[in-house]
XYZ file of C-alpha atoms in Angstrom:
498
model
C 67.180 64.105 163.450
C 69.451 66.410 161.472
C 68.865 66.177 157.684
C 72.021 68.199 156.863
C 75.212 66.102 156.495
C 78.118 66.637 158.862
C 80.421 67.562 155.952
C 78.818 69.933 153.467
C 79.430 69.351 149.766
C 80.780 72.348 147.837
C 81.066 72.647 144.044
C 84.029 74.655 142.667
C 83.547 75.964 139.103
C 86.512 77.560 137.297
C 87.909 77.093 133.787
C 91.494 77.155 135.162
C 92.447 73.901 136.948
C 95.121 75.747 138.916
C 92.511 78.003 140.535
C 90.363 74.968 141.372
C 93.357 73.266 142.972
C 94.103 76.266 145.258
C 90.487 76.412 146.504
C 90.210 72.643 146.862
C 93.417 72.473 148.925
C 92.103 75.290 151.128
C 88.732 73.621 151.827
C 89.229 69.851 151.532
C 89.783 69.287 155.278
C 86.363 70.745 156.162
C 84.159 69.962 153.160
C 83.495 67.375 150.469
C 84.593 68.961 147.209
C 83.185 68.555 143.692
C 84.727 70.453 140.792
C 84.226 71.266 137.124
C 85.706 73.625 134.556
C 82.538 74.648 132.661
C 79.003 75.971 133.129
C 76.914 73.082 131.621
C 78.566 70.536 133.911
C 77.993 72.863 136.873
C 74.240 72.991 136.113
C 74.087 69.207 135.748
C 75.887 68.591 139.042
C 73.685 71.115 140.849
C 70.500 69.489 139.536
C 71.734 66.162 140.842
C 71.251 67.322 144.420
C 73.391 67.129 147.612
C 75.187 70.437 146.897
C 75.117 72.979 149.710
C 77.158 75.806 148.154
C 78.766 76.750 144.820
C 82.007 78.754 144.328
C 81.656 80.160 140.798
C 84.085 81.929 138.452
C 82.752 84.567 136.008
C 84.979 84.359 132.936
C 84.473 80.902 131.355
C 84.068 79.691 127.753
C 80.505 79.049 126.612
C 78.264 79.849 129.562
C 79.829 82.552 131.736
C 79.323 82.681 135.499
C 76.508 85.259 135.330
C 74.400 83.040 133.044
C 75.087 79.939 135.144
C 73.955 81.801 138.280
C 70.785 83.050 136.547
C 69.865 79.516 135.455
C 70.511 78.121 138.911
C 68.183 80.706 140.451
C 65.461 80.081 137.828
C 65.430 76.287 138.379
C 63.270 75.159 141.372
C 65.677 72.266 141.877
C 68.695 74.557 142.398
C 67.462 78.031 143.394
C 68.088 77.334 147.077
C 71.831 76.628 146.629
C 73.928 79.669 147.731
C 76.305 80.933 145.025
C 79.509 82.828 145.883
C 81.427 84.376 142.979
C 85.218 83.912 143.292
C 86.699 85.939 140.466
C 89.443 88.251 139.312
C 86.802 90.719 138.029
C 87.005 93.179 140.920
C 85.176 96.203 139.499
C 81.937 97.510 141.022
C 79.862 96.878 137.862
C 80.642 93.149 137.801
C 80.026 92.879 141.543
C 76.614 94.531 141.107
C 75.781 92.146 138.210
C 76.753 89.218 140.399
C 74.328 90.138 143.165
C 71.634 90.957 140.606
C 71.950 87.378 139.281
C 71.190 86.059 142.760
C 74.641 85.464 144.265
C 74.914 85.741 148.051
C 78.528 86.959 148.127
C 81.360 88.155 145.867
C 85.070 87.469 146.563
C 87.816 89.050 144.459
C 91.076 87.249 143.603
C 93.690 87.223 145.014
C 91.742 86.274 148.123
C 92.572 85.858 151.801
C 92.016 82.275 153.106
C 90.479 83.443 156.437
C 87.974 85.584 154.482
C 87.022 82.692 152.162
C 86.569 80.262 155.056
C 84.579 82.745 157.148
C 82.226 83.689 154.312
C 81.592 80.053 153.380
C 80.827 79.212 157.019
C 78.496 82.228 157.234
C 76.501 81.263 154.136
C 76.257 77.591 155.125
C 75.190 78.647 158.601
C 72.539 80.992 157.219
C 71.202 78.227 154.978
C 70.955 75.874 157.922
C 69.261 78.554 159.975
C 66.652 79.057 157.218
C 65.965 75.319 157.198
C 65.562 75.345 160.961
C 63.284 78.384 160.834
C 61.091 76.786 158.137
C 60.766 73.643 160.237
C 59.979 75.728 163.319
C 57.280 77.667 161.442
C 55.628 74.428 160.350
C 55.613 73.224 163.931
C 54.245 76.511 165.280
C 51.191 76.315 162.953
C 50.142 73.137 164.772
C 50.069 74.660 168.258
C 46.343 75.409 168.543
C 45.147 72.042 169.878
C 45.232 72.714 173.595
C 47.186 74.414 176.347
C 49.368 71.392 176.976
C 50.509 71.457 173.360
C 51.216 75.210 173.597
C 53.368 74.740 176.694
C 55.217 71.867 175.075
C 55.942 73.964 171.988
C 57.131 76.839 174.170
C 59.765 74.532 175.575
C 60.682 73.548 172.038
C 60.969 77.242 171.044
C 63.358 77.879 173.942
C 65.542 75.035 172.738
C 65.584 76.577 169.249
C 66.578 79.958 170.682
C 69.512 78.329 172.456
C 70.556 76.735 169.186
C 70.218 80.120 167.423
C 72.414 81.672 170.126
C 75.057 79.029 169.435
C 74.744 79.571 165.665
C 75.209 83.354 165.876
C 78.214 83.019 168.168
C 79.811 80.456 165.861
C 79.084 82.543 162.746
C 80.148 86.005 163.937
C 82.600 85.191 166.726
C 85.639 85.286 164.429
C 85.102 88.912 163.480
C 83.597 90.533 166.592
C 84.681 90.584 170.197
C 82.556 88.640 172.703
C 80.739 91.863 173.667
C 79.951 92.522 169.999
C 78.390 89.088 169.607
C 76.414 89.588 172.830
C 75.002 92.833 171.407
C 73.688 90.931 168.380
C 72.022 88.413 170.674
C 70.575 90.890 173.173
C 69.078 93.380 170.704
C 66.100 92.159 168.606
C 66.845 94.873 166.008
C 70.595 94.316 165.826
C 70.531 92.390 162.531
C 68.327 94.914 160.711
C 69.677 97.406 158.229
C 70.484 100.832 159.655
C 73.079 102.539 161.808
C 73.930 105.094 164.469
C 76.479 107.830 165.022
C 79.271 106.786 167.340
C 82.668 108.084 168.412
C 85.190 105.356 167.670
C 88.911 104.890 167.248
C 89.669 103.538 163.790
C 92.767 101.449 163.123
C 94.188 100.621 159.690
C 97.281 98.506 159.096
C 99.093 97.542 155.901
C 102.184 95.539 154.960
C 104.885 97.439 153.112
C 105.821 96.019 149.703
C 103.533 92.988 149.968
C 101.961 93.518 146.536
C 105.384 93.409 144.871
C 106.349 90.393 146.978
C 103.149 88.508 146.062
C 103.959 88.858 142.363
C 107.314 87.108 142.793
C 106.352 84.084 144.931
C 104.194 81.019 144.149
C 100.503 81.583 145.045
C 100.634 78.846 147.691
C 103.482 80.605 149.523
C 101.732 83.988 149.328
C 98.490 82.577 150.739
C 100.336 80.711 153.492
C 102.366 83.784 154.541
C 99.316 86.041 154.567
C 97.291 83.484 156.476
C 99.872 83.212 159.271
C 100.162 87.003 159.522
C 96.389 87.569 159.677
C 95.883 84.850 162.300
C 98.403 86.525 164.629
C 96.927 90.004 164.122
C 93.317 88.794 164.496
C 94.139 87.215 167.849
C 95.677 90.472 169.111
C 92.800 92.682 167.902
C 90.119 90.480 169.489
C 92.158 90.287 172.708
C 92.015 94.104 172.876
C 88.225 93.990 172.243
C 88.439 95.444 168.757
C 85.954 94.714 165.971
C 87.445 93.568 162.666
C 85.471 95.242 159.877
C 87.471 94.095 156.855
C 90.573 92.307 155.658
C 91.689 94.411 152.676
C 94.144 91.968 151.129
C 97.162 92.424 153.401
C 95.493 95.384 155.159
C 93.211 95.335 158.210
C 90.411 97.749 159.158
C 89.305 97.504 162.805
C 87.181 99.592 165.189
C 87.373 100.261 168.897
C 84.053 101.609 170.182
C 81.505 99.832 167.976
C 79.183 98.067 168.318
C 80.033 98.416 172.039
C 81.654 101.610 173.316
C 83.890 101.968 176.373
C 85.692 104.970 177.892
C 89.136 103.449 177.195
C 88.566 102.660 173.487
C 91.385 104.966 172.227
C 93.858 103.611 174.782
C 93.077 99.990 173.925
C 93.401 100.819 170.225
C 96.911 102.276 170.649
C 97.901 99.385 172.928
C 96.647 96.987 170.268
C 98.727 98.727 167.575
C 101.854 98.487 169.749
C 101.187 94.801 170.461
C 100.739 94.162 166.717
C 104.058 95.828 165.879
C 105.829 93.840 168.609
C 104.257 90.624 167.268
C 105.825 91.232 163.840
C 109.053 89.712 165.197
C 107.135 86.479 165.819
C 105.699 86.583 162.293
C 109.093 87.293 160.733
C 110.832 84.626 162.807
C 108.532 82.069 161.210
C 109.201 83.553 157.763
C 112.949 83.310 158.357
C 112.573 79.700 159.473
C 110.849 78.957 156.163
C 113.490 80.940 154.193
C 110.875 83.524 153.180
C 111.099 87.351 153.068
C 110.312 89.398 156.164
C 107.372 91.804 156.516
C 107.156 95.365 157.778
C 103.833 96.869 158.811
C 102.564 100.437 159.145
C 99.630 101.319 161.438
C 97.474 104.458 161.480
C 94.866 105.427 164.113
C 92.294 108.189 164.349
C 89.443 108.995 166.735
C 86.247 110.598 165.461
C 82.552 110.272 164.637
C 81.334 107.603 162.210
C 78.041 106.043 161.182
C 78.208 102.365 162.174
C 75.669 99.640 161.561
C 74.458 96.928 159.229
C 75.034 98.137 155.670
C 73.809 96.472 152.486
C 70.540 94.934 151.293
C 68.093 92.331 152.543
C 70.008 89.695 150.541
C 73.469 90.660 151.743
C 74.513 92.919 154.593
C 77.508 93.344 156.870
C 78.457 95.419 159.876
C 80.400 98.405 158.585
C 81.251 102.072 159.057
C 81.272 105.225 156.943
C 82.467 108.748 157.623
C 85.332 111.182 157.158
C 87.115 109.716 160.195
C 87.638 106.508 158.189
C 89.125 108.431 155.271
C 91.496 110.373 157.525
C 92.683 107.136 159.140
C 93.537 105.807 155.693
C 95.502 108.972 154.892
C 97.432 108.715 158.181
C 98.226 105.035 157.602
C 99.520 105.828 154.107
C 102.131 108.148 155.702
C 103.672 105.405 157.826
C 106.926 103.584 157.242
C 107.277 99.908 158.075
C 107.457 99.553 161.854
C 105.765 102.917 162.539
C 102.545 103.809 164.355
C 101.091 107.229 163.519
C 98.038 108.598 165.354
C 95.878 111.691 164.986
C 95.902 114.462 167.572
C 92.371 113.429 168.642
C 93.635 109.951 169.547
C 96.702 111.388 171.299
C 94.536 113.694 173.445
C 92.290 110.776 174.401
C 95.411 108.884 175.595
C 97.004 111.870 177.319
C 99.490 111.063 180.067
C 100.476 107.510 179.144
C 101.881 107.775 175.591
C 105.533 108.034 174.634
C 105.650 110.231 171.515
C 108.788 110.081 169.394
C 107.913 113.148 167.299
C 104.965 115.190 166.049
C 104.373 117.226 162.903
C 101.666 118.750 160.755
C 100.642 117.233 157.416
C 98.093 118.193 154.781
C 96.342 114.911 153.836
C 94.594 114.752 150.475
C 91.025 116.016 150.836
C 91.618 117.732 154.200
C 90.658 121.381 154.470
C 93.421 122.244 156.933
C 96.695 120.804 158.277
C 96.414 117.795 160.577
C 98.710 117.210 163.548
C 99.968 113.619 163.759
C 102.213 111.862 166.274
C 104.593 108.899 166.046
C 103.987 106.596 169.027
C 106.812 104.429 170.327
C 105.471 103.359 173.722
C 102.721 103.361 176.326
C 102.787 103.407 180.131
C 100.840 101.458 182.745
C 98.655 99.465 182.730
C 99.846 98.428 179.241
C 103.618 99.019 179.587
C 104.525 98.516 175.926
C 107.483 99.965 174.037
C 108.789 99.521 170.498
C 112.495 99.074 169.741
C 114.169 102.392 168.985
C 114.316 103.242 165.284
C 117.846 104.477 164.546
C 118.975 106.434 161.490
C 122.032 104.891 159.792
C 124.663 107.331 158.449
C 124.614 107.493 154.645
C 127.639 106.511 152.554
C 128.312 109.271 150.013
C 128.631 108.119 146.398
C 131.515 109.258 144.210
C 129.061 109.960 141.382
C 125.287 110.441 141.695
C 123.221 107.418 140.666
C 120.806 108.650 137.970
C 117.090 108.179 138.727
C 113.755 109.409 137.396
C 111.086 110.374 139.914
C 107.312 110.698 139.818
C 105.184 111.924 142.719
C 102.496 109.407 143.707
C 98.886 110.581 143.629
C 97.095 108.062 145.822
C 97.836 104.621 144.361
C 98.944 105.978 140.985
C 102.099 107.775 139.820
C 101.714 111.296 138.452
C 102.336 112.074 134.796
C 105.263 114.451 135.348
C 108.677 112.771 135.389
C 111.724 114.467 136.919
C 115.426 113.687 136.517
C 117.262 113.365 139.830
C 120.143 111.502 141.446
C 120.976 109.451 144.541
C 124.036 111.011 146.165
C 124.351 108.855 149.304
C 123.132 105.397 150.407
C 122.479 103.234 153.467
C 119.689 100.901 152.366
C 116.743 101.202 152.869
C 117.460 104.951 152.946
C 119.193 107.327 150.556
C 119.853 110.998 149.862
C 118.094 112.309 146.767
C 119.218 115.443 144.917
C 116.471 116.978 142.790
C 114.607 120.200 142.149
C 111.262 118.778 143.308
C 111.086 120.200 146.857
C 108.309 117.758 147.770
C 106.767 117.742 151.250
C 107.853 115.340 153.938
C 106.110 111.899 153.805
C 105.329 112.301 150.090
C 105.323 108.940 148.277
C 107.521 108.641 145.188
C 107.936 106.267 142.270
C 111.685 105.942 141.636
C 113.177 104.451 138.474
C 116.865 103.481 138.353
C 118.129 104.769 134.994
C 119.973 102.209 132.874
C 119.041 99.168 134.977
C 117.040 96.095 133.797
C 113.262 96.566 133.785
C 112.645 93.855 136.391
C 114.640 95.724 139.043
C 114.396 99.343 137.988
C 111.105 100.506 139.595
C 111.112 101.225 143.334
C 108.830 103.161 145.683
C 109.991 105.504 148.425
C 108.777 108.000 151.019
C 110.369 111.404 151.624
C 111.681 111.722 155.199
C 113.008 115.319 155.336
C 112.152 118.735 153.998
C 114.364 120.418 151.399
C 116.684 122.798 153.297
C 117.323 124.787 150.128
C 120.139 122.702 148.660
C 117.817 120.389 146.723
C 118.717 117.381 148.904
C 116.171 115.245 150.763
C 116.432 111.938 152.611
C 114.143 109.163 151.324
C 113.177 105.706 152.607
C 112.523 102.875 150.128
C 109.195 101.235 150.974
C 108.923 98.707 148.130
C 111.986 97.335 146.346
C 112.593 94.361 144.024
C 115.113 91.939 145.531
C 117.590 92.540 142.693
C 117.414 96.308 143.203
C 117.967 95.917 146.954
C 121.094 93.803 146.324
C 122.354 96.346 143.797
C 121.915 99.315 146.170
C 123.398 97.491 149.176
C 126.424 96.416 147.130
C 126.900 99.955 145.840
C 126.853 101.353 149.385
C 129.303 98.688 150.593
C 131.727 99.468 147.785
C 131.735 103.140 148.802
C 132.317 102.306 152.484
C 135.201 99.976 151.611
């Protein structure tokens, strides 16, 4: 008879009722929810029994989350309840303190609903597995009576193995392909810490301007939009036998070639990227139906050697990858515009003969010792037969007077200190002609400020599309724009055309 209830009871602890409401709405269909806004009540409810998991904030008046977690772990009545921190404190030091207190996981706000659900299911599943293992161990100690009892217990052990097989597939099946799950089941060492060197194709995707968009919409709308997008992309990646390593907010990190490698890994990775870009029309059609903004996604791919395996500690580990090939993939993805797929030369060579390349050029990514050749992919031949719509360049409408702007060159995620005066001399949103003395390289990211405009609409981000031919003019593409700024620029271009 199963001692664990069908619906697990989860306690949500957060001093902000709004945060509790978002989590409760997310989980109420699958779990029984208890909630409180302070640490003392959390300890009292936990000591009362029947709790299977606690979602705990850090910053609270009186007892903070760290102290609550420490007391839960020190109390024999509550030390077996898994604690997951759900907090806006995203720095490494706080995350380390959280695990040191005894937490089993650490989720940073704003969070992705699929990640929250998957991690809760994993921890509840692991708790149930521990209970089953403890019961099995107690039974095994009684198997010395006679041979009949040994044979009977062997049958029982086989039944438990079948149940463990089902548990592992249910727990990990959302993030690994079927072959990846089978590897975990077939290898007795597959869940141990450690790794191996493998050649893989790494894929990173990211939505353009989503951070700015998320700041302007209600949290419920942001979560709902992101959830629909990630569900579509997850389905496509698993269909192409990719392994999802991480959801990085609105970004996705996936591997093709680990934990199971195949000769066509690079080809399936590029086909997957094309299918994802084509599926953006389906995502945006739903957004339009709900009167919500549309998304644009950039995808970068690279093929190279990585170390892949179970990374972490005995208390918390996950399947992950490290290596310079991951870093280069991130640099390539950062060069993309919305709707683009850029791949490294290594990936292009591995797909030789079936790719349709729109253009190729050399770039010098940050941290690279030499130029890197990258290619823009717009299609793929048989057996995949995929092709993206052609990206056309709209003629720019020349302005009577330059629109004054101030420009800073982006250094990673941050704008540089040096500010330069410049002007927009022609427009056709989302592109423009910029006149400046910067002479920045193609695909450089810029922070652009519209001089004399209200603060809420004045800061935009853009990518340089062309080299400076010597006249100080370069074409740029706006990658993140407040709605008010977009209306302003479109209206300005229309006035010139008329």
